[in-house]
Short mmCIF file of N, CA and C in Angstrom, two decimals:
data_model
loop_
_atom_site.label_atom_id
_atom_site.label_comp_id
_atom_site.label_asym_id
_atom_site.label_seq_id
_atom_site.Cartn_x
_atom_site.Cartn_y
_atom_site.Cartn_z
N MET A 30 0.98 -1.40 -0.20
CA MET A 30 -0.11 -0.01 -0.38
C MET A 30 0.53 1.25 0.22
N LYS A 31 1.93 1.31 0.69
CA LYS A 31 3.02 2.34 0.73
C LYS A 31 3.38 2.88 -0.61
N LEU A 32 3.60 1.66 -1.46
CA LEU A 32 4.46 1.84 -2.63
C LEU A 32 3.41 2.52 -3.41
N THR A 33 2.07 2.20 -3.73
CA THR A 33 0.98 2.71 -4.44
C THR A 33 0.74 4.33 -3.97
N ARG A 34 0.96 4.39 -2.54
CA ARG A 34 0.57 6.20 -2.07
C ARG A 34 2.43 6.82 -2.54
N LEU A 35 3.45 5.96 -3.11
CA LEU A 35 4.29 6.62 -3.39
C LEU A 35 4.34 7.13 -5.06
N PHE A 36 4.00 5.83 -5.45
CA PHE A 36 4.33 5.71 -7.22
C PHE A 36 2.95 6.70 -7.59
N LEU A 37 1.69 6.90 -7.27
CA LEU A 37 0.83 7.31 -8.12
C LEU A 37 1.01 8.81 -8.13
N PRO A 38 1.57 9.53 -7.06
CA PRO A 38 1.96 10.76 -7.21
C PRO A 38 3.26 11.19 -7.83
N LEU A 39 3.93 10.10 -7.89
CA LEU A 39 5.21 10.21 -8.72
C LEU A 39 4.84 10.20 -10.09
N LEU A 40 4.25 9.43 -10.46
CA LEU A 40 3.42 9.24 -11.68
C LEU A 40 2.77 10.59 -12.54
N PHE A 41 1.94 11.04 -11.49
CA PHE A 41 0.99 12.07 -11.71
C PHE A 41 2.11 13.23 -12.08
N LEU A 42 3.16 13.20 -11.47
CA LEU A 42 4.12 14.50 -11.27
C LEU A 42 4.83 14.47 -12.30
N ILE A 43 5.26 13.20 -13.13
CA ILE A 43 6.14 12.86 -14.07
C ILE A 43 5.16 13.57 -15.30
N PHE A 44 3.96 13.11 -15.77
CA PHE A 44 2.99 13.21 -16.58
C PHE A 44 2.66 14.77 -16.78
N THR A 45 2.53 15.50 -15.55
CA THR A 45 1.90 16.74 -16.06
C THR A 45 3.55 17.85 -15.69
N SER A 46 4.43 17.31 -15.86
CA SER A 46 5.75 18.16 -15.69
C SER A 46 6.41 18.07 -16.80
N CYS A 47 6.24 17.33 -17.94
CA CYS A 47 6.79 17.27 -19.10
C CYS A 47 6.90 18.25 -19.80
N ASN A 48 7.70 18.85 -20.75
CA ASN A 48 8.04 19.82 -21.19
C ASN A 48 7.78 19.80 -22.98
N SER A 49 6.87 18.93 -23.23
CA SER A 49 6.62 18.36 -24.44
C SER A 49 6.15 19.61 -25.45
N ILE A 50 6.44 19.33 -26.64
CA ILE A 50 6.30 20.61 -27.86
C ILE A 50 5.47 19.86 -28.71
N ARG A 51 4.18 20.33 -28.82
CA ARG A 51 3.27 19.66 -29.86
C ARG A 51 3.36 20.54 -31.07
N VAL A 52 3.54 19.87 -32.07
CA VAL A 52 4.00 20.01 -33.59
C VAL A 52 3.01 19.73 -34.45
N VAL A 53 2.73 20.67 -35.27
CA VAL A 53 1.58 20.49 -36.54
C VAL A 53 2.28 20.68 -37.78
N SER A 54 1.91 20.61 -39.08
CA SER A 54 2.47 20.96 -40.11
C SER A 54 1.64 20.70 -41.39
N ASP A 55 1.34 21.55 -42.14
CA ASP A 55 0.44 21.41 -43.47
C ASP A 55 1.76 21.87 -44.35
N TYR A 56 0.91 21.42 -45.74
CA TYR A 56 1.79 21.78 -46.85
C TYR A 56 0.93 21.67 -48.11
N ASP A 57 1.47 22.57 -49.28
CA ASP A 57 0.89 22.12 -50.37
C ASP A 57 0.96 21.05 -51.20
N THR A 58 0.13 20.46 -51.58
CA THR A 58 0.29 18.73 -51.76
C THR A 58 0.64 18.88 -53.47
N LYS A 59 0.79 20.15 -54.02
CA LYS A 59 1.18 20.17 -55.61
C LYS A 59 2.83 20.66 -55.68
N ALA A 60 3.31 21.01 -54.54
CA ALA A 60 4.32 21.48 -54.56
C ALA A 60 5.58 20.43 -54.69
N ASN A 61 6.26 20.66 -55.33
CA ASN A 61 7.59 19.85 -55.77
C ASN A 61 8.79 19.93 -54.49
N PHE A 62 8.90 19.52 -53.71
CA PHE A 62 10.09 19.96 -52.50
C PHE A 62 11.60 19.13 -53.04
N ASP A 63 11.51 18.38 -53.71
CA ASP A 63 12.68 17.37 -54.24
C ASP A 63 13.57 18.46 -55.00
N ASP A 64 12.75 19.72 -55.59
CA ASP A 64 13.85 20.45 -56.23
C ASP A 64 14.25 21.87 -55.30
N LYS A 65 13.68 21.62 -54.07
CA LYS A 65 14.31 22.73 -52.94
C LYS A 65 15.27 22.79 -52.35
N LYS A 66 16.66 22.85 -52.77
CA LYS A 66 17.74 22.92 -52.17
C LYS A 66 18.56 24.12 -51.25
N THR A 67 18.26 25.09 -51.73
CA THR A 67 18.49 26.18 -51.25
C THR A 67 17.43 27.41 -50.59
N PHE A 68 18.21 28.09 -49.57
CA PHE A 68 17.05 28.59 -48.96
C PHE A 68 17.62 29.90 -48.46
N ALA A 69 16.83 30.85 -48.07
CA ALA A 69 17.14 32.23 -47.79
C ALA A 69 16.06 32.81 -46.46
N PHE A 70 16.52 33.68 -45.50
CA PHE A 70 15.45 34.01 -44.65
C PHE A 70 14.89 35.13 -45.26
N TYR A 71 13.36 35.57 -45.19
CA TYR A 71 12.40 36.41 -45.69
C TYR A 71 12.56 37.43 -44.54
N LYS A 72 13.23 38.40 -44.85
CA LYS A 72 13.54 39.83 -43.70
C LYS A 72 12.21 40.17 -43.59
N PRO A 73 11.10 40.53 -44.55
CA PRO A 73 10.25 41.45 -44.33
C PRO A 73 8.98 40.41 -43.12
N GLY A 74 9.02 39.07 -43.34
CA GLY A 74 8.26 38.44 -42.36
C GLY A 74 8.71 38.33 -41.07
N ILE A 75 10.07 38.38 -40.87
CA ILE A 75 10.72 37.61 -39.76
C ILE A 75 10.64 39.13 -38.87
N ASP A 76 11.23 40.55 -39.64
CA ASP A 76 11.09 41.69 -38.86
C ASP A 76 9.63 42.11 -38.19
N LYS A 77 8.61 41.74 -38.56
CA LYS A 77 7.37 41.83 -38.24
C LYS A 77 7.22 40.75 -37.01
N ALA A 78 7.81 39.28 -36.56
CA ALA A 78 7.85 38.88 -35.61
C ALA A 78 8.12 39.10 -33.99
N GLU A 79 6.87 39.14 -33.53
CA GLU A 79 6.72 39.87 -32.01
C GLU A 79 7.80 39.08 -31.02
N VAL A 80 8.83 38.99 -31.27
CA VAL A 80 10.08 38.56 -29.92
C VAL A 80 11.28 39.29 -30.04
N SER A 81 12.11 39.30 -29.29
CA SER A 81 13.34 40.24 -29.38
C SER A 81 14.34 39.54 -30.44
N ASP A 82 15.39 40.81 -30.47
CA ASP A 82 15.82 40.49 -31.70
C ASP A 82 16.80 39.37 -31.21
N LEU A 83 17.31 39.25 -30.19
CA LEU A 83 18.08 38.04 -29.47
C LEU A 83 17.65 36.36 -30.00
N ASP A 84 16.15 36.61 -29.68
CA ASP A 84 15.47 35.23 -29.72
C ASP A 84 15.10 35.21 -31.41
N LYS A 85 15.07 36.37 -32.36
CA LYS A 85 15.45 35.99 -33.41
C LYS A 85 16.50 35.43 -33.97
N LYS A 86 17.39 35.85 -33.52
CA LYS A 86 18.95 35.55 -33.81
C LYS A 86 19.01 33.84 -33.75
N ARG A 87 18.71 33.80 -32.54
CA ARG A 87 18.41 32.14 -31.61
C ARG A 87 17.68 31.41 -32.76
N ILE A 88 16.38 31.67 -33.27
CA ILE A 88 15.73 31.16 -33.90
C ILE A 88 16.32 30.90 -35.29
N MET A 89 16.54 31.96 -35.54
CA MET A 89 17.43 31.80 -37.05
C MET A 89 18.40 30.93 -37.29
N ARG A 90 19.49 31.10 -36.33
CA ARG A 90 20.50 30.13 -36.43
C ARG A 90 20.10 28.54 -35.99
N ALA A 91 18.99 28.68 -35.83
CA ALA A 91 18.75 27.40 -35.33
C ALA A 91 18.09 26.27 -36.36
N ILE A 92 17.37 27.04 -37.38
CA ILE A 92 16.71 26.95 -38.53
C ILE A 92 17.66 26.70 -39.44
N GLU A 93 18.67 27.74 -39.72
CA GLU A 93 19.91 27.29 -40.47
C GLU A 93 20.63 25.93 -40.33
N ALA A 94 21.03 25.83 -39.20
CA ALA A 94 21.41 24.54 -38.64
C ALA A 94 20.84 23.12 -39.26
N GLU A 95 19.60 23.42 -38.86
CA GLU A 95 18.49 22.28 -38.97
C GLU A 95 18.59 21.82 -40.81
N LEU A 96 18.15 23.05 -41.40
CA LEU A 96 18.11 23.16 -42.64
C LEU A 96 19.37 22.46 -43.39
N ILE A 97 20.70 22.91 -43.07
CA ILE A 97 22.14 22.77 -43.42
C ILE A 97 22.20 20.89 -43.44
N ALA A 98 21.62 20.55 -42.09
CA ALA A 98 21.98 19.00 -41.64
C ALA A 98 20.81 18.46 -42.68
N LYS A 99 19.54 18.91 -42.83
CA LYS A 99 19.04 18.18 -44.16
C LYS A 99 19.73 18.09 -45.51
N GLY A 100 20.66 18.75 -45.82
CA GLY A 100 21.44 18.58 -47.41
C GLY A 100 21.30 20.07 -47.79
N MET A 101 20.59 21.38 -47.01
CA MET A 101 20.04 22.32 -47.89
C MET A 101 21.38 23.64 -47.58
N GLN A 102 21.25 24.53 -48.72
CA GLN A 102 22.38 25.75 -48.53
C GLN A 102 22.06 26.83 -48.63
N LYS A 103 22.63 27.70 -47.83
CA LYS A 103 21.89 28.92 -47.83
C LYS A 103 22.42 29.74 -48.98
N SER A 104 21.54 30.62 -49.71
CA SER A 104 22.01 31.25 -51.08
C SER A 104 21.19 32.48 -51.09
N SER A 105 21.78 33.01 -51.85
CA SER A 105 21.39 34.61 -52.23
C SER A 105 20.44 34.65 -53.49
N SER A 106 20.22 33.49 -53.95
CA SER A 106 19.27 33.31 -54.76
C SER A 106 18.95 31.78 -54.76
N PRO A 107 18.00 31.96 -53.86
CA PRO A 107 17.23 30.61 -52.73
C PRO A 107 15.91 30.13 -53.66
N ASP A 108 15.84 28.69 -53.61
CA ASP A 108 14.64 28.28 -54.01
C ASP A 108 13.37 28.17 -53.07
N VAL A 109 13.96 28.54 -51.70
CA VAL A 109 12.53 28.83 -50.61
C VAL A 109 13.51 30.15 -49.77
N LEU A 110 11.99 30.52 -49.12
CA LEU A 110 12.47 31.73 -48.40
C LEU A 110 11.93 30.94 -46.98
N ILE A 111 12.55 31.52 -46.02
CA ILE A 111 11.98 31.01 -44.55
C ILE A 111 11.25 32.31 -43.85
N SER A 112 10.27 32.28 -43.35
CA SER A 112 10.09 33.02 -42.63
C SER A 112 9.85 32.56 -41.11
N LEU A 113 9.25 33.49 -40.19
CA LEU A 113 8.74 33.23 -38.87
C LEU A 113 7.82 33.77 -38.26
N PHE A 114 6.84 33.31 -37.36
CA PHE A 114 5.81 34.00 -36.89
C PHE A 114 6.07 33.91 -35.34
N THR A 115 5.77 34.57 -34.26
CA THR A 115 5.45 33.87 -32.79
C THR A 115 4.51 34.71 -32.53
N LYS A 116 4.04 33.56 -31.28
CA LYS A 116 2.75 34.05 -30.41
C LYS A 116 3.29 33.75 -28.58
N SER A 117 2.64 34.29 -28.00
CA SER A 117 2.74 33.82 -26.59
C SER A 117 1.59 34.02 -25.60
N ARG A 118 1.18 33.54 -24.97
CA ARG A 118 0.34 33.63 -23.80
C ARG A 118 0.90 32.75 -22.63
N GLU A 119 0.15 33.28 -21.22
CA GLU A 119 0.34 33.00 -19.94
C GLU A 119 -0.65 32.03 -19.74
N ARG A 120 -0.04 31.05 -19.10
CA ARG A 120 -0.95 29.97 -18.73
C ARG A 120 -0.96 29.36 -17.35
N VAL A 121 -1.97 28.87 -16.72
CA VAL A 121 -2.07 28.54 -15.49
C VAL A 121 -2.39 27.24 -15.45
N ASN A 122 -1.43 26.37 -14.34
CA ASN A 122 -1.42 24.58 -14.43
C ASN A 122 -2.14 24.83 -13.10
N ILE A 123 -2.75 24.16 -12.52
CA ILE A 123 -3.45 23.81 -11.23
C ILE A 123 -3.46 22.54 -11.15
N ASN A 124 -2.91 21.73 -10.06
CA ASN A 124 -2.85 20.60 -10.05
C ASN A 124 -3.44 20.23 -8.19
N ASP A 125 -3.86 19.34 -7.75
CA ASP A 125 -5.00 18.97 -6.67
C ASP A 125 -3.91 17.69 -6.76
N ASN A 126 -2.87 17.47 -5.55
CA ASN A 126 -2.03 16.67 -5.29
C ASN A 126 -2.68 16.05 -3.99
N LEU A 127 -3.73 15.17 -3.81
CA LEU A 127 -4.54 14.53 -2.84
C LEU A 127 -3.57 13.16 -2.86
N ASN A 128 -3.34 12.72 -1.37
CA ASN A 128 -2.60 11.90 -1.07
C ASN A 128 -3.88 10.69 -1.02
N TRP A 129 -4.30 9.94 -2.02
CA TRP A 129 -5.53 8.96 -1.99
C TRP A 129 -5.01 7.73 -1.21
N GLY A 130 -5.52 7.16 -0.43
CA GLY A 130 -5.14 6.22 -0.17
C GLY A 130 -6.16 5.14 0.59
N PHE A 131 -5.98 3.86 0.56
CA PHE A 131 -7.29 2.84 1.33
C PHE A 131 -6.41 1.75 2.80
N GLY A 132 -7.33 1.81 3.34
CA GLY A 132 -6.67 1.20 4.61
C GLY A 132 -8.05 0.23 5.10
N TYR A 133 -7.84 -0.32 5.93
CA TYR A 133 -8.93 -1.44 6.59
C TYR A 133 -8.27 -0.90 7.91
N GLY A 134 -9.50 -0.79 9.03
CA GLY A 134 -9.10 -0.74 10.30
C GLY A 134 -10.29 -0.53 11.05
N TRP A 135 -10.15 -0.37 12.03
CA TRP A 135 -11.93 0.11 12.99
C TRP A 135 -11.81 1.39 13.21
N GLY A 136 -13.18 2.03 13.61
CA GLY A 136 -13.03 3.06 13.86
C GLY A 136 -14.18 3.78 12.94
N TRP A 137 -14.46 5.28 12.90
CA TRP A 137 -15.17 5.54 12.08
C TRP A 137 -15.13 5.42 11.13
N ASN A 138 -14.11 5.43 9.80
CA ASN A 138 -14.20 5.17 8.51
C ASN A 138 -13.05 3.94 8.38
N PRO A 139 -13.81 3.12 8.15
CA PRO A 139 -12.83 1.70 8.19
C PRO A 139 -11.95 1.70 6.84
N TRP A 140 -12.80 2.49 5.68
CA TRP A 140 -11.95 2.32 4.27
C TRP A 140 -11.16 3.56 4.22
N MET A 141 -10.73 4.67 4.71
CA MET A 141 -10.45 5.36 4.79
C MET A 141 -10.30 6.18 3.21
N TRP A 142 -10.79 6.65 2.54
CA TRP A 142 -11.03 7.03 1.54
C TRP A 142 -10.62 8.37 1.42
N GLY A 143 -9.73 9.11 0.72
CA GLY A 143 -9.46 10.46 0.83
C GLY A 143 -7.94 11.07 1.30
N GLY A 144 -7.82 12.13 1.57
CA GLY A 144 -6.45 12.62 2.58
C GLY A 144 -6.31 13.54 2.52
N ALA A 145 -5.37 14.10 2.91
CA ALA A 145 -4.93 15.40 2.94
C ALA A 145 -3.97 15.84 1.62
N GLY A 146 -4.11 16.61 0.92
CA GLY A 146 -3.05 16.91 -0.24
C GLY A 146 -2.89 18.52 -0.09
N ARG A 147 -2.10 18.65 -1.28
CA ARG A 147 -1.37 20.10 -1.71
C ARG A 147 -2.25 20.41 -3.13
N LEU A 148 -2.49 21.93 -3.19
CA LEU A 148 -2.55 22.41 -4.00
C LEU A 148 -1.40 23.34 -4.86
N ASN A 149 -0.95 22.54 -6.14
CA ASN A 149 0.27 23.56 -6.55
C ASN A 149 -0.53 24.17 -7.88
N VAL A 150 -0.09 25.47 -7.77
CA VAL A 150 -0.09 26.12 -8.95
C VAL A 150 1.23 26.78 -9.96
N ASN A 151 1.12 26.67 -10.93
CA ASN A 151 2.13 26.80 -12.05
C ASN A 151 1.47 27.97 -13.08
N GLN A 152 2.33 28.61 -13.02
CA GLN A 152 2.28 30.12 -14.25
C GLN A 152 3.49 29.99 -14.96
N TYR A 153 2.98 29.77 -16.34
CA TYR A 153 4.14 29.84 -17.33
C TYR A 153 3.88 30.46 -18.51
N THR A 154 4.38 30.69 -19.44
CA THR A 154 4.43 31.27 -20.73
C THR A 154 4.04 30.44 -21.92
N GLU A 155 3.20 30.25 -22.62
CA GLU A 155 3.34 29.11 -23.51
C GLU A 155 3.66 30.01 -24.52
N GLY A 156 4.56 29.26 -25.85
CA GLY A 156 4.82 29.96 -26.96
C GLY A 156 4.65 29.13 -27.96
N THR A 157 4.13 29.92 -29.15
CA THR A 157 3.87 29.16 -30.59
C THR A 157 4.90 29.69 -31.50
N LEU A 158 5.71 28.82 -32.28
CA LEU A 158 6.63 29.02 -33.15
C LEU A 158 5.64 28.47 -34.57
N PHE A 159 5.81 29.68 -35.28
CA PHE A 159 5.14 29.23 -36.75
C PHE A 159 6.73 29.36 -37.81
N ILE A 160 7.09 28.44 -39.02
CA ILE A 160 7.87 28.41 -39.53
C ILE A 160 7.21 27.95 -41.09
N ASP A 161 7.38 29.45 -41.60
CA ASP A 161 6.92 29.22 -43.11
C ASP A 161 7.92 29.03 -44.19
N VAL A 162 7.57 28.08 -45.24
CA VAL A 162 8.60 28.03 -46.25
C VAL A 162 7.88 28.69 -47.34
N ILE A 163 8.47 29.44 -48.28
CA ILE A 163 7.50 30.38 -49.17
C ILE A 163 8.52 30.13 -50.40
N ASP A 164 7.69 29.52 -51.31
CA ASP A 164 8.41 29.15 -52.82
C ASP A 164 8.94 30.62 -53.26
N ALA A 165 10.10 30.76 -53.55
CA ALA A 165 11.00 32.13 -53.84
C ALA A 165 10.44 32.62 -55.10
N GLU A 166 10.06 31.60 -56.02
CA GLU A 166 10.08 32.13 -57.70
C GLU A 166 8.47 32.45 -57.65
N LYS A 167 7.57 31.72 -56.86
CA LYS A 167 6.05 31.93 -57.07
C LYS A 167 5.77 32.87 -55.73
N LYS A 168 6.32 32.95 -54.76
CA LYS A 168 5.88 33.78 -53.57
C LYS A 168 4.97 33.45 -53.06
N GLU A 169 4.72 32.01 -52.51
CA GLU A 169 3.56 31.47 -52.37
C GLU A 169 3.83 30.22 -51.11
N LEU A 170 3.25 30.41 -50.38
CA LEU A 170 3.54 29.70 -49.02
C LEU A 170 3.55 28.03 -49.41
N ILE A 171 4.57 26.90 -49.24
CA ILE A 171 4.25 25.81 -49.60
C ILE A 171 4.20 24.63 -48.49
N TRP A 172 4.84 25.17 -47.47
CA TRP A 172 4.71 24.25 -46.19
C TRP A 172 4.98 25.63 -44.95
N GLN A 173 4.21 24.46 -43.80
CA GLN A 173 4.20 25.70 -42.48
C GLN A 173 4.13 24.55 -41.54
N GLY A 174 4.89 24.88 -40.42
CA GLY A 174 5.30 23.97 -39.31
C GLY A 174 5.04 24.60 -38.12
N ILE A 175 4.42 24.55 -37.04
CA ILE A 175 3.73 25.12 -35.99
C ILE A 175 4.11 24.08 -34.56
N GLY A 176 5.05 24.85 -33.59
CA GLY A 176 5.02 24.26 -32.52
C GLY A 176 4.98 24.81 -31.56
N SER A 177 4.02 24.47 -30.36
CA SER A 177 3.99 24.80 -28.85
C SER A 177 4.18 24.59 -28.11
N GLY A 178 4.59 24.94 -26.72
CA GLY A 178 5.23 24.40 -25.70
C GLY A 178 5.69 25.44 -24.60
N ALA A 179 5.90 24.76 -23.19
CA ALA A 179 6.04 26.37 -22.40
C ALA A 179 7.53 26.63 -22.78
N LEU A 180 7.85 28.07 -22.26
CA LEU A 180 8.85 28.72 -22.72
C LEU A 180 9.56 28.61 -21.55
N SER A 181 11.22 28.49 -21.61
CA SER A 181 12.19 28.33 -20.61
C SER A 181 12.46 29.85 -20.40
N LEU A 182 12.20 30.66 -19.56
CA LEU A 182 12.82 32.02 -19.37
C LEU A 182 13.57 32.26 -18.31
N ARG A 183 14.68 31.14 -18.26
CA ARG A 183 15.41 31.10 -16.78
C ARG A 183 16.69 31.80 -17.27
N ASN A 184 17.57 31.77 -18.41
CA ASN A 184 18.66 32.24 -18.36
C ASN A 184 18.95 31.84 -20.14
N ALA A 185 20.24 32.71 -20.56
CA ALA A 185 20.44 32.66 -22.19
C ALA A 185 20.42 31.04 -22.50
N GLU A 186 21.55 30.17 -21.69
CA GLU A 186 21.53 28.95 -22.17
C GLU A 186 20.17 27.98 -22.76
N LYS A 187 19.74 28.38 -21.22
CA LYS A 187 18.07 27.23 -21.28
C LYS A 187 17.48 27.70 -22.32
N ARG A 188 16.94 28.99 -22.36
CA ARG A 188 16.24 29.63 -23.62
C ARG A 188 16.73 29.22 -24.99
N GLU A 189 18.17 29.09 -25.50
CA GLU A 189 18.58 28.89 -26.79
C GLU A 189 18.41 27.30 -26.68
N GLU A 190 18.55 26.52 -25.71
CA GLU A 190 18.37 25.00 -25.80
C GLU A 190 16.47 25.00 -26.06
N ARG A 191 15.73 25.53 -25.50
CA ARG A 191 14.70 25.40 -26.11
C ARG A 191 14.26 25.32 -27.07
N ILE A 192 14.97 26.52 -27.98
CA ILE A 192 14.60 27.03 -29.29
C ILE A 192 15.13 25.94 -30.20
N ASN A 193 16.09 25.80 -29.83
CA ASN A 193 16.80 24.43 -30.39
C ASN A 193 15.73 23.46 -30.61
N LYS A 194 15.34 23.10 -29.18
CA LYS A 194 14.39 21.80 -29.39
C LYS A 194 12.70 22.56 -30.31
N PHE A 195 12.49 23.29 -30.11
CA PHE A 195 11.35 23.66 -30.74
C PHE A 195 11.34 23.77 -32.17
N VAL A 196 12.65 24.43 -32.87
CA VAL A 196 13.10 24.34 -34.27
C VAL A 196 13.05 22.91 -34.70
N LYS A 197 13.75 21.96 -34.15
CA LYS A 197 14.06 20.80 -34.28
C LYS A 197 13.18 19.80 -34.53
N ASP A 198 12.08 20.01 -33.38
CA ASP A 198 11.19 19.23 -33.65
C ASP A 198 9.98 19.58 -34.54
N ILE A 199 10.11 20.86 -35.02
CA ILE A 199 9.29 21.63 -35.82
C ILE A 199 9.70 20.99 -37.74
N LEU A 200 10.60 21.51 -37.56
CA LEU A 200 11.24 21.01 -38.72
C LEU A 200 11.57 19.45 -39.41
N ALA A 201 11.39 18.73 -38.13
CA ALA A 201 11.69 17.07 -38.28
C ALA A 201 10.54 17.01 -39.29
N LYS A 202 9.58 17.65 -39.86
CA LYS A 202 8.16 17.16 -40.46
C LYS A 202 8.61 17.75 -41.82
N TYR A 203 9.65 18.35 -42.01
CA TYR A 203 10.18 18.88 -43.53
C TYR A 203 11.53 18.42 -44.07
N PRO A 204 11.06 17.95 -45.64
CA PRO A 204 9.98 18.14 -46.24
C PRO A 204 8.77 17.16 -46.23
N PRO A 205 8.15 17.33 -46.64
CA PRO A 205 6.85 16.38 -46.34
C PRO A 205 7.25 14.98 -46.74
N GLY A 206 6.70 14.28 -45.92
CA GLY A 206 7.50 12.85 -46.26
C GLY A 206 8.67 12.31 -45.75
N SER A 207 9.60 13.41 -45.25
CA SER A 207 10.95 12.91 -45.06
C SER A 207 10.94 12.02 -43.74
N ASN A 208 10.16 12.26 -42.77
CA ASN A 208 10.18 11.21 -41.80
C ASN A 208 9.64 9.67 -42.28
N LYS A 209 9.24 9.35 -43.10
CA LYS A 209 8.92 8.32 -43.43
C LYS A 209 10.03 7.24 -44.17
N LYS A 210 10.98 8.20 -44.55
CA LYS A 210 11.88 7.61 -45.39
C LYS A 210 13.14 6.47 -44.21
#
């Protein structure tokens, strides 16, 4: 019984404290991604992103590293343009950690349902990063990846680490069908 009392709250804590990033993507099914080998950043789009200049640099460095790792090259006459957009919102997570227990014994409540618990309130910022891939010739959006998750605001290293994770998870779905190979 004591093992159950320890295991359930621990399991609950693990699942509620996960820093997962939710990723979705969409693309133009008529676009040919096989001939998209070079990229450049789309400055007008990036300038509009509501994020600090330091975070823009971090995001752009992470995108560049991921695309180069996929075999693409940065170019002044690119096949695709990369733009980004960000959103954030404050979230509150409330957990009621009751110590549910079972018991057997004499007295007023022999089944001992319930128990004392603690209310945990966690406030955090949830960020969403949109990465747009635009056909440079047609000036049309051909792929979009979106990642949402909790942001780490602690220090520059943790922030950069989190941004790298966001970008890696989003671009794992680019180009379409690449994760099936």
